[in-house]
Amino acid sequence: MTIADKGKVYLVGAGPGDPDLLTVRALRLLESADVVLHDDLVPELVLRLIHKHALVTSVGKRCGRPRITQSGIHSLMIDAARRGLSVVRLKSGDPLVFGRAAEELAALVEAEIPVEVVPGITAAFAAGAALTLPLTDRKSASKLIFVTGHHAEGKDATPVWSGPLPEDATLVVYMPGRDFSSLANDLKRAGVPCDVSCVAISRAATPEQSHTACRLAELAALKSGAAPVLVMIGHAMEPVLAGDAEMVDTMTRTVAASVLTD
């Protein structure tokens, strides 16, 4: 059975939020680690799996405001490991996908602290699974591209996407922000057709999951649920729009029949 090693740091993926989607190795580490430093997006249901005697600290962000600096997180990990404690740095989704893992790995390597990465299910895969929607398709989508709408502090904002988007690609935008108008404008300026399908998924693979869908032409005005949110763009998303349209049509016919009956 996996037991967290003393003096070692584990960068662990918590997955999209459903505890059942944790890897077995991640679960075993949470059950045995001395220290757990977690992101704010890791839900309470996952945190309940941590060993009751572990020191648990939130080092995430609220509304973009960090409780602690990134260098402060590095110090917490390094200091705990040097004291002979086992440390889990628990990150939402997969630690290597838009999770600042490169900075934390570099700090740990420089400090000569043993480190291991434990992968998790990233939000894009959880969203596709929850919608029973393949992100790739032999006929319409042979490419899968991940980008982020969030930029490092002090870095000039650049378009989320520039240049032609391959017709056979699914583009997944992590952290797109609450207002999709900038993303929509970037895609239109890049020449992405206005009739391409777009889906925004809120809190994928959790009980609070919701989604909204539209064409790129309407993306700027699209409203989504609470963060975290993903936006997926491409022809592979077409079944979601078709399904939503069918659902609306069914509801309309049901209401109309009810009115006629009354």
XYZ file of C-alpha atoms in Angstrom:
262
model
C 0.000 0.000 0.000
C 1.164 3.542 -0.769
C 2.334 5.559 2.256
C 3.705 9.088 1.938
C 7.472 9.150 2.474
C 8.890 11.433 5.139
C 10.853 14.398 3.835
C 9.220 14.195 0.409
C 6.770 16.454 -1.452
C 4.016 15.111 -3.692
C 2.304 17.326 -6.261
C -1.055 15.572 -6.374
C -3.961 16.074 -8.760
C -7.311 16.240 -6.950
C -9.242 15.776 -10.184
C -12.328 17.821 -11.085
C -14.009 17.635 -7.672
C -15.743 14.271 -7.414
C -13.885 12.187 -4.775
C -14.690 9.038 -6.782
C -12.498 10.387 -9.590
C -9.339 10.565 -7.444
C -6.629 8.085 -8.333
C -6.002 5.353 -5.780
C -2.472 6.683 -5.262
C -3.786 10.191 -4.555
C -6.216 8.794 -1.990
C -3.511 6.783 -0.225
C -1.265 9.837 -0.012
C -4.059 11.955 1.466
C -4.661 9.251 4.051
C -1.002 9.174 5.129
C 0.574 12.630 4.565
C 1.642 14.783 7.524
C 0.986 18.082 5.730
C -1.522 18.986 2.975
C -1.365 22.342 1.180
C -4.426 22.646 -1.054
C -5.938 24.963 -3.647
C -9.253 26.690 -2.935
C -10.893 24.799 -5.798
C -10.393 21.460 -4.050
C -13.864 20.729 -2.598
C -14.696 19.811 0.975
C -15.654 16.265 -0.028
C -12.065 15.634 -1.128
C -10.562 17.392 1.902
C -12.529 15.075 4.191
C -10.377 12.203 2.947
C -7.231 13.705 4.488
C -5.806 11.988 7.572
C -7.388 13.533 10.663
C -4.019 14.335 12.264
C -2.558 16.053 9.186
C -1.844 19.780 9.142
C -4.134 21.145 6.429
C -3.642 24.625 4.959
C -5.396 26.395 2.091
C -2.893 28.186 -0.117
C -5.251 29.014 -2.980
C -6.874 32.181 -4.276
C -10.238 33.847 -3.841
C -11.373 36.163 -6.634
C -7.787 36.313 -7.844
C -6.412 37.469 -4.468
C -3.793 35.070 -3.100
C -3.815 34.176 0.591
C -0.085 33.557 0.262
C 2.511 34.348 -2.380
C 3.865 31.654 -4.652
C 7.267 31.948 -2.982
C 5.493 31.525 0.347
C 4.024 28.232 -0.889
C 7.508 27.112 -1.898
C 8.783 27.918 1.581
C 5.984 25.966 3.267
C 6.697 22.865 1.205
C 10.466 23.050 1.637
C 10.401 23.817 5.368
C 7.978 20.973 6.116
C 10.003 18.471 4.085
C 13.240 19.540 5.773
C 11.584 18.891 9.139
C 11.088 15.306 8.042
C 7.375 15.585 7.252
C 5.576 14.119 4.255
C 3.903 16.853 2.203
C 1.046 16.737 -0.307
C 0.600 19.811 -2.476
C -2.986 19.183 -3.579
C -4.021 20.837 -6.837
C -7.365 20.908 -8.617
C -7.468 18.804 -11.779
C -4.038 17.684 -12.937
C -1.007 19.382 -11.351
C 0.786 19.722 -14.691
C -2.053 21.518 -16.508
C -2.099 25.276 -15.759
C -1.251 24.621 -12.105
C 2.090 26.472 -11.718
C 3.763 23.101 -11.249
C 6.866 24.230 -13.145
C 7.619 26.900 -10.525
C 7.049 24.551 -7.605
C 9.078 21.745 -9.136
C 11.951 24.132 -9.845
C 11.930 25.403 -6.238
C 11.906 21.865 -4.829
C 14.694 20.681 -7.136
C 16.805 23.715 -6.270
C 16.267 22.978 -2.550
C 17.186 19.304 -3.187
C 13.829 18.086 -1.867
C 12.594 14.749 -3.252
C 9.422 15.289 -5.268
C 6.892 13.174 -7.122
C 4.005 14.154 -9.389
C 0.741 12.220 -9.055
C -1.544 12.942 -12.030
C -5.228 13.757 -11.773
C -8.136 13.982 -14.189
C -8.025 17.407 -15.773
C -11.253 19.377 -16.082
C -11.509 19.065 -19.873
C -11.671 15.271 -19.713
C -14.130 15.372 -16.818
C -16.350 17.783 -18.743
C -16.323 15.620 -21.847
C -17.145 12.521 -19.791
C -19.950 14.247 -17.884
C -21.522 15.381 -21.167
C -20.785 11.992 -22.801
C -19.058 14.086 -25.446
C -15.841 12.914 -27.152
C -13.365 15.779 -27.491
C -11.884 14.162 -30.580
C -13.626 12.455 -33.468
C -12.224 10.673 -36.513
C -14.513 12.686 -38.793
C -14.443 16.149 -37.232
C -11.702 16.607 -34.608
C -8.275 14.999 -34.774
C -6.574 17.691 -32.691
C -7.044 18.768 -29.065
C -5.608 22.102 -27.896
C -5.496 23.412 -24.312
C -5.034 27.147 -23.671
C -5.608 29.434 -20.704
C -7.283 32.811 -20.498
C -5.278 33.667 -17.360
C -1.905 35.389 -17.648
C 0.959 35.621 -15.187
C 1.037 38.798 -13.101
C 2.941 41.563 -14.840
C 2.723 39.861 -18.242
C 1.079 41.796 -21.050
C -2.262 40.345 -22.036
C -2.072 38.432 -25.301
C -4.921 36.961 -27.336
C -6.197 33.645 -26.024
C -5.906 32.423 -29.588
C -4.265 33.946 -32.660
C -3.791 32.620 -36.163
C -5.970 30.076 -37.939
C -7.696 27.461 -35.795
C -7.559 24.097 -37.589
C -11.039 23.012 -38.661
C -10.416 19.572 -37.139
C -9.407 20.922 -33.698
C -11.187 21.154 -30.366
C -9.970 24.217 -28.479
C -10.336 24.068 -24.689
C -9.992 27.351 -22.798
C -9.233 27.076 -19.085
C -9.924 30.084 -16.848
C -11.713 32.100 -19.557
C -13.010 34.717 -17.098
C -16.605 35.702 -16.461
C -16.967 37.847 -19.573
C -16.546 35.872 -22.793
C -16.522 38.940 -25.058
C -12.713 39.171 -25.134
C -12.402 35.482 -25.969
C -15.069 35.798 -28.672
C -13.289 38.786 -30.210
C -9.924 36.981 -30.179
C -11.414 34.007 -32.003
C -13.241 36.128 -34.562
C -10.104 38.201 -35.262
C -8.212 34.943 -35.769
C -10.700 34.002 -38.481
C -12.602 31.285 -36.618
C -16.008 30.901 -38.366
C -18.905 32.486 -36.498
C -21.009 29.332 -36.813
C -18.543 27.102 -34.911
C -19.993 25.438 -31.799
C -19.054 26.648 -28.304
C -19.858 25.080 -24.927
C -19.218 26.591 -21.485
C -19.114 24.051 -18.640
C -19.348 25.126 -15.013
C -18.042 22.899 -12.196
C -17.562 19.856 -14.389
C -18.157 16.437 -12.843
C -19.653 17.809 -9.645
C -23.291 17.836 -8.469
C -23.394 21.553 -9.382
C -22.344 20.993 -13.007
C -24.163 23.021 -15.637
C -23.496 23.956 -19.228
C -24.599 26.463 -21.825
C -23.966 26.304 -25.563
C -24.070 28.615 -28.571
C -22.396 29.532 -31.837
C -19.289 31.713 -31.785
C -21.455 34.584 -33.060
C -23.312 34.572 -29.716
C -20.396 33.674 -27.405
C -19.827 37.237 -26.159
C -23.290 37.290 -24.580
C -23.244 33.711 -23.266
C -23.791 33.334 -19.511
C -22.271 30.443 -17.595
C -22.535 29.007 -14.103
C -20.128 29.505 -11.222
C -16.354 29.035 -11.461
C -14.437 27.008 -12.354
C -15.550 27.275 -15.967
C -14.206 25.789 -19.197
C -15.073 26.887 -22.714
C -14.747 24.268 -25.462
C -14.855 25.306 -29.104
C -15.004 23.250 -32.272
C -17.099 20.992 -34.479
C -16.884 18.184 -31.889
C -19.203 20.322 -29.722
C -22.017 20.209 -32.294
C -23.905 17.337 -30.562
C -24.333 19.513 -27.453
C -26.032 22.273 -29.449
C -28.176 19.717 -31.248
C -29.120 18.095 -27.942
C -29.951 21.435 -26.313
C -32.102 22.432 -29.281
C -33.945 19.106 -29.111
C -34.521 19.567 -25.367
C -35.910 23.084 -25.875
C -38.167 21.816 -28.667
C -39.446 18.985 -26.452
C -40.132 21.379 -23.573
C -41.923 23.774 -25.915
C -44.157 21.007 -27.279
C -44.872 19.768 -23.744
C -45.905 23.223 -22.572
C -48.015 23.775 -25.675
C -49.798 20.436 -25.168
C -50.442 21.312 -21.529
C -51.966 24.668 -22.500
C -54.245 23.027 -25.065
C -55.348 20.411 -22.519
C -56.171 23.070 -19.947
